[in-house]
Amino acid sequence: MNGAALLSTGDEEDKISAQRRGKSAGDPSGGCSTAHLDFSFLYSTDLLPMTDGDLATMTFLQDVVDIMLGYIVKSFDRSTKVIDFQYPNELLQMNNWELSDEPETLDDVLVNCRATLEYAVKTAHPRYFNQLSTGLDMVGLAADWLTSTANTNMFTYEVAPVFVLLEYVTLKKMREIIGWQDGHGDGIFSPGGAISNMYAMLLARFKMFPEVKERGMASLPRLAAFTSEHSHFSIKKGAAALGIGTESVICVKVDERGKMIPSDLERRIVDAKQRGLVPFFVSATAGTTVYGAFDPLIAIADICRKHGVWMHVDVSVLPCLPPTRANSMTWNPHKMMSVPLQCSALLVREEGLMQKCNQMQASYLFQEDKQYDVSYDTGDKAIQCGRHVDIFKLWLMWRAKGTVGFEAQIDKCLELSEYLYDKIKDREGYEMVFNGKPQHTNVCFWYLPPAIRCMEDGEERRRRLHKVAPIIKARMMEYGTTMVSYQPQGNKVNFFRMVISNPAATFEDINFLIEEIERLGQDL
Amino acid sequence: MNGAALLSTGDEEDKISAQRRGKSAGDPSGGCSTAHLDFSFLYSTDLLPMTDGDLATMTFLQDVVDIMLGYIVKSFDRSTKVIDFQYPNELLQMNNWELSDEPETLDDVLVNCRATLEYAVKTAHPRYFNQLSTGLDMVGLAADWLTSTANTNMFTYEVAPVFVLLEYVTLKKMREIIGWQDGHGDGIFSPGGAISNMYAMLLARFKMFPEVKERGMASLPRLAAFTSEHSHFSIKKGAAALGIGTESVICVKVDERGKMIPSDLERRIVDAKQRGLVPFFVSATAGTTVYGAFDPLIAIADICRKHGVWMHVDVSVLPCLPPTRANSMTWNPHKMMSVPLQCSALLVREEGLMQKCNQMQASYLFQEDKQYDVSYDTGDKAIQCGRHVDIFKLWLMWRAKGTVGFEAQIDKCLELSEYLYDKIKDREGYEMVFNGKPQHTNVCFWYLPPAIRCMEDGEERRRRLHKVAPIIKARMMEYGTTMVSYQPQGNKVNFFRMVISNPAATFEDINFLIEEIERLGQDL
């Protein structure tokens, strides 16, 4: 590294820091008074790139930072509310949110920042257990701020040299971890797991029928994709979008723990072939959405190889799996690794396939006569043109934690979920949705208020129980004390689906959740 | 607004601010000394949610902020380089970018932040004119920082109440501006213009053949989509992905200014019908990528209506158009409106169609028995599951600038491009790629070094000229003085494609660009 250059950057920072501290230039004490720029007379046009906009800009941005730092401290404080819940029509009335022709002052802009955070859900709060409860990682947050400051785009090396290299380094590391030899293969970060899954399906189709790119589905036989009943709904969404159709997504049965049954997969593949369909894609899941189940990957890989079908794995957690023989894998660091939203990677075993499948060689972006190795221009590997920089937060967190840090964090969540399971499995008023310890951090359970406990099994009891979780959750939100998911599944009425992925949570927070469920639900 | 609540938030900020200033608690002077937390002994595990992590967290985040503020000031300083260009293999060697099993200290994390910005392209620099040269808006940046701090997801109101409402308010305002009555209609923010365009094509197909969602393209006749030769490559990418195929995207001729020729569109629609294809989608462009041309929207709308075809408009700029009769519109505020990347909206005339087209009603997210009006849960309108919050930066910038502020900003860019055009149109050594004033901020031109000027027209001259722009650009990047796009187009050899969208640029910067082209290219 160029130490001298970095040192001089440090000098620049010191100047900024000094300027910020002494920003009230006329202060006779020469002390550390804060700014007295009156933002009620200043507008965005007074900031940079305005020639003398430095001071106003630094002061304005620092004020926003102070608002955010205040919010962060409050977010981790258990005495604050997780949410100050307002109904949509009420919230619309609580501030003037309308857009107008005329500008407002920077003072008003700051007021708007405060108002926005005032009614935001504190996803960093140790008692936030709702969807994507991955907390707020401080290094990840810093990295996301820096990403915004760099304000660039992943399509070419020339506009994002460092980020493109970090994506390259990180994807290679991820492929090594999942056991692909020497980290060979390909991949890309995409806007979320659903898009990564769709990209995988797109690649599988192209691999089998490359003519689809030019000629469309009309030139193909009818295809069939396979995934378990409990897989994520994005597989069907992807099939609908890609013109494959949801009817061509064949749902494979799961066992009582939510794992795909390999024999049923094979039976359905054979059956599809007999009906004249062409099986092209199997999506297995490592950590299903609801039960947190791990499909038996080895058995599924054997079946895929036997029938010549692309195997995709939708992974929700840093996998501790034997090297699979998957063709592609969706790995979402914005889940159990707690990387700020969004951060999803698609890993692909075959090099060059993504480029062939998606490239259109736009001459205004992907000139072949650039001075550098244009294989670093990754933009043509995806459907997107511009692509948000999602890599830096993952990379910086990985540097800060090391692989061992991510493992420890996930182990802690697993420990908490086992604690929750142990606590409620024999507790009066609770029933587990499936038996046995959770495979992952998902704990699914019913809470039965006393009045329901003594009812006989039957439709009326089910009807009553179905209403319990929604009411308890609504009350949690009204009080603002905690948030947790619930849902029905198949013929099972609404149950709580607790996914522990918030690194801020402790045993006491789990105890609190149980107490809160009982406090808010005992009268139902 | 709840004034008391916001005031108390202010107190919190004051505490933070005071804590930050006096963060060296043992400082006997009690003055404004900066922190002396030694980050070379601290790790990410010493930050929040660690119980006593407040001070370390605030100091660490403030240090990152100081690094960013230093970078911002430098970015707007014309005496700094736009880019410290390194070839990929060199840049890989200039730092240890590898990921390891073990954590590194917070000190090292800060060093990494500096190194990353050291080699970043300064997209805010007044002389950055490369792709997506939209500068760095200070309010937009603040808003993006705040978005990261809120770290949530657009799929449901319960996790992003304010942001969901701001999207609602902003989409309505955008529909009003494009002239849809009372702002009626639908829409969503998506991960970039390419995805917005693909969503439009998906909707058009579903509108005509709703059975495609379940049954796929196999149940449909062969479709045909139409767009101009100069439209963005994402239309073909979308068609490939959706299983329509690039051959089914029929390219309509453009005039010498790059505008779609309506009579050619109609001819091709009729011809496609005669060949048994079903025309379902026309994508017009308002501000093409290369020439900045505006397709004749009214004439195209007439043809679309006559033939019963969905009309989409891909808009690159806040449109000053008469109310069109488009069915959908892609509007990318991350272009001429200078909203930080990414920010792209798809507007759809028919309410409810997006939901019908894409919904899968995942029971873990979109429970119907929530306590609030679940029509605010917008997640099922798109293919994505989780969706990044892209709305806040646009909304806050709109509040800060007003509509008039955006207009002024765009007018300034138009003025600069006219200045550039006037300056070079008769200047020795320049040739324009198309005649007449640019319709938009795109100025496309060749620079001919003296040695080429005196050559006779012919293949050799073309061959030489083709190499000029790439070499000049490579030299610009080596010197780091400026960056600008070039490209070939059809049978036209490489030319400079200057798109002026950087609000920091001035007349002097345009002069500088011309001087720099001549300085770096005269020997070629």
Short mmCIF file of N, CA and C in Angstrom, two decimals, chain B residues 405-472:
data_model
loop_
_atom_site.label_atom_id
_atom_site.label_comp_id
_atom_site.label_asym_id
_atom_site.label_seq_id
_atom_site.Cartn_x
_atom_site.Cartn_y
_atom_site.Cartn_z
N GLY B 405 -35.98 23.39 -8.47
CA GLY B 405 -34.55 23.15 -8.30
C GLY B 405 -34.04 22.11 -9.28
N PHE B 406 -34.83 21.04 -9.46
CA PHE B 406 -34.44 20.03 -10.44
C PHE B 406 -34.42 20.63 -11.84
N GLU B 407 -35.43 21.46 -12.12
CA GLU B 407 -35.49 22.07 -13.45
C GLU B 407 -34.27 22.95 -13.70
N ALA B 408 -33.90 23.73 -12.70
CA ALA B 408 -32.74 24.62 -12.85
C ALA B 408 -31.47 23.83 -13.09
N GLN B 409 -31.34 22.74 -12.38
CA GLN B 409 -30.16 21.89 -12.50
C GLN B 409 -30.05 21.29 -13.90
N ILE B 410 -31.18 20.84 -14.42
CA ILE B 410 -31.18 20.25 -15.76
C ILE B 410 -30.96 21.34 -16.82
N ASP B 411 -31.57 22.49 -16.59
CA ASP B 411 -31.37 23.61 -17.53
C ASP B 411 -29.90 23.98 -17.62
N LYS B 412 -29.22 23.94 -16.49
CA LYS B 412 -27.79 24.27 -16.48
C LYS B 412 -27.01 23.26 -17.32
N CYS B 413 -27.35 22.01 -17.20
CA CYS B 413 -26.66 20.98 -18.00
C CYS B 413 -26.94 21.19 -19.49
N LEU B 414 -28.18 21.55 -19.80
CA LEU B 414 -28.52 21.80 -21.20
C LEU B 414 -27.72 22.99 -21.73
N GLU B 415 -27.58 23.99 -20.89
CA GLU B 415 -26.83 25.18 -21.27
C GLU B 415 -25.36 24.82 -21.53
N LEU B 416 -24.80 24.00 -20.67
CA LEU B 416 -23.41 23.58 -20.85
C LEU B 416 -23.23 22.78 -22.13
N SER B 417 -24.20 21.94 -22.44
CA SER B 417 -24.03 21.12 -23.64
C SER B 417 -24.18 21.99 -24.88
N GLU B 418 -25.03 23.00 -24.81
CA GLU B 418 -25.14 23.93 -25.94
C GLU B 418 -23.83 24.72 -26.10
N TYR B 419 -23.25 25.09 -24.97
CA TYR B 419 -21.97 25.79 -24.98
C TYR B 419 -20.90 24.92 -25.65
N LEU B 420 -20.87 23.64 -25.26
CA LEU B 420 -19.89 22.73 -25.85
C LEU B 420 -20.13 22.61 -27.36
N TYR B 421 -21.39 22.43 -27.71
CA TYR B 421 -21.75 22.30 -29.13
C TYR B 421 -21.32 23.54 -29.92
N ASP B 422 -21.66 24.71 -29.38
CA ASP B 422 -21.30 25.95 -30.07
C ASP B 422 -19.78 26.09 -30.21
N LYS B 423 -19.10 25.66 -29.21
CA LYS B 423 -17.65 25.83 -29.18
C LYS B 423 -16.94 24.95 -30.22
N ILE B 424 -17.43 23.75 -30.40
CA ILE B 424 -16.69 22.82 -31.27
C ILE B 424 -17.27 22.68 -32.67
N LYS B 425 -18.49 23.15 -32.88
CA LYS B 425 -19.13 22.81 -34.16
C LYS B 425 -18.35 23.37 -35.36
N ASP B 426 -17.72 24.53 -35.17
CA ASP B 426 -16.93 25.07 -36.29
C ASP B 426 -15.44 25.10 -35.97
N ARG B 427 -15.05 24.50 -34.88
CA ARG B 427 -13.65 24.54 -34.45
C ARG B 427 -12.84 23.57 -35.31
N GLU B 428 -11.63 23.99 -35.60
CA GLU B 428 -10.78 23.15 -36.43
C GLU B 428 -10.49 21.83 -35.72
N GLY B 429 -10.61 20.76 -36.46
CA GLY B 429 -10.28 19.46 -35.90
C GLY B 429 -11.46 18.72 -35.29
N TYR B 430 -12.66 19.30 -35.37
CA TYR B 430 -13.83 18.61 -34.79
C TYR B 430 -14.85 18.31 -35.88
N GLU B 431 -15.49 17.20 -35.74
CA GLU B 431 -16.66 16.90 -36.57
C GLU B 431 -17.77 16.40 -35.68
N MET B 432 -18.97 16.87 -35.96
CA MET B 432 -20.11 16.42 -35.17
C MET B 432 -20.62 15.09 -35.74
N VAL B 433 -21.10 14.25 -34.86
CA VAL B 433 -21.63 12.96 -35.31
C VAL B 433 -23.00 13.14 -35.96
N PHE B 434 -23.77 14.08 -35.44
CA PHE B 434 -25.03 14.43 -36.12
C PHE B 434 -25.14 15.95 -36.14
N ASN B 435 -25.86 16.45 -37.12
CA ASN B 435 -25.95 17.89 -37.30
C ASN B 435 -27.03 18.52 -36.43
N GLY B 436 -26.84 19.78 -36.16
CA GLY B 436 -27.85 20.53 -35.42
C GLY B 436 -27.62 20.43 -33.93
N LYS B 437 -28.28 21.37 -33.22
CA LYS B 437 -28.13 21.41 -31.77
C LYS B 437 -28.62 20.11 -31.14
N PRO B 438 -27.96 19.67 -30.09
CA PRO B 438 -28.46 18.46 -29.41
C PRO B 438 -29.85 18.72 -28.80
N GLN B 439 -30.69 17.70 -28.85
CA GLN B 439 -32.01 17.81 -28.23
C GLN B 439 -31.90 17.73 -26.72
N HIS B 440 -30.87 17.04 -26.29
CA HIS B 440 -30.73 16.78 -24.87
C HIS B 440 -29.29 17.17 -24.51
N THR B 441 -28.70 16.60 -23.47
CA THR B 441 -27.35 17.05 -23.09
C THR B 441 -26.26 16.22 -23.74
N ASN B 442 -26.62 15.37 -24.67
CA ASN B 442 -25.60 14.55 -25.35
C ASN B 442 -24.95 15.32 -26.50
N VAL B 443 -23.64 15.39 -26.48
CA VAL B 443 -22.90 15.99 -27.60
C VAL B 443 -21.92 14.92 -28.10
N CYS B 444 -22.12 14.49 -29.34
CA CYS B 444 -21.30 13.41 -29.90
C CYS B 444 -20.41 13.99 -30.99
N PHE B 445 -19.12 13.75 -30.87
CA PHE B 445 -18.21 14.39 -31.83
C PHE B 445 -16.92 13.58 -31.98
N TRP B 446 -16.27 13.83 -33.13
CA TRP B 446 -14.93 13.30 -33.34
C TRP B 446 -13.92 14.42 -33.15
N TYR B 447 -12.81 14.09 -32.55
CA TYR B 447 -11.65 14.98 -32.58
C TYR B 447 -10.67 14.39 -33.57
N LEU B 448 -10.25 15.21 -34.52
CA LEU B 448 -9.29 14.76 -35.54
C LEU B 448 -7.95 15.42 -35.29
N PRO B 449 -6.97 14.66 -34.89
CA PRO B 449 -5.63 15.22 -34.72
C PRO B 449 -5.12 15.73 -36.07
N PRO B 450 -4.18 16.71 -36.05
CA PRO B 450 -3.71 17.31 -37.31
C PRO B 450 -3.34 16.29 -38.38
N ALA B 451 -2.65 15.22 -37.97
CA ALA B 451 -2.20 14.24 -38.96
C ALA B 451 -3.36 13.58 -39.70
N ILE B 452 -4.48 13.47 -39.04
CA ILE B 452 -5.64 12.83 -39.68
C ILE B 452 -6.42 13.83 -40.53
N ARG B 453 -6.42 15.10 -40.04
CA ARG B 453 -7.17 16.14 -40.77
C ARG B 453 -6.78 16.21 -42.24
N CYS B 454 -5.47 16.04 -42.50
CA CYS B 454 -5.02 16.23 -43.88
C CYS B 454 -5.08 14.94 -44.70
N MET B 455 -5.58 13.87 -44.07
CA MET B 455 -5.70 12.63 -44.84
C MET B 455 -6.94 12.67 -45.73
N GLU B 456 -6.86 11.91 -46.82
CA GLU B 456 -8.05 11.78 -47.66
C GLU B 456 -9.07 10.86 -47.00
N ASP B 457 -10.33 11.13 -47.27
CA ASP B 457 -11.37 10.25 -46.77
C ASP B 457 -11.11 8.83 -47.25
N GLY B 458 -11.41 7.88 -46.43
CA GLY B 458 -11.20 6.51 -46.87
C GLY B 458 -10.97 5.59 -45.69
N GLU B 459 -10.72 4.34 -46.00
CA GLU B 459 -10.64 3.31 -44.99
C GLU B 459 -9.50 3.57 -44.00
N GLU B 460 -8.36 4.01 -44.52
CA GLU B 460 -7.19 4.23 -43.68
C GLU B 460 -7.46 5.36 -42.67
N ARG B 461 -8.10 6.42 -43.17
CA ARG B 461 -8.45 7.54 -42.30
C ARG B 461 -9.43 7.08 -41.21
N ARG B 462 -10.40 6.31 -41.61
CA ARG B 462 -11.38 5.77 -40.64
C ARG B 462 -10.69 4.90 -39.60
N ARG B 463 -9.75 4.08 -40.10
CA ARG B 463 -9.04 3.16 -39.20
C ARG B 463 -8.24 3.95 -38.15
N ARG B 464 -7.57 5.00 -38.64
CA ARG B 464 -6.79 5.84 -37.73
C ARG B 464 -7.69 6.58 -36.73
N LEU B 465 -8.77 7.14 -37.28
CA LEU B 465 -9.68 7.94 -36.44
C LEU B 465 -10.32 7.06 -35.35
N HIS B 466 -10.58 5.82 -35.70
CA HIS B 466 -11.21 4.89 -34.76
C HIS B 466 -10.37 4.72 -33.49
N LYS B 467 -9.06 4.91 -33.64
CA LYS B 467 -8.17 4.68 -32.49
C LYS B 467 -7.97 5.92 -31.63
N VAL B 468 -8.39 7.07 -32.14
CA VAL B 468 -8.08 8.33 -31.46
C VAL B 468 -8.75 8.43 -30.08
N ALA B 469 -10.06 8.25 -30.07
CA ALA B 469 -10.79 8.45 -28.81
C ALA B 469 -10.32 7.49 -27.71
N PRO B 470 -10.14 6.19 -28.02
CA PRO B 470 -9.66 5.29 -26.96
C PRO B 470 -8.30 5.70 -26.40
N ILE B 471 -7.42 6.16 -27.29
CA ILE B 471 -6.09 6.54 -26.78
C ILE B 471 -6.18 7.80 -25.93
N ILE B 472 -6.96 8.76 -26.41
CA ILE B 472 -7.09 10.00 -25.61
C ILE B 472 -7.71 9.68 -24.25
#
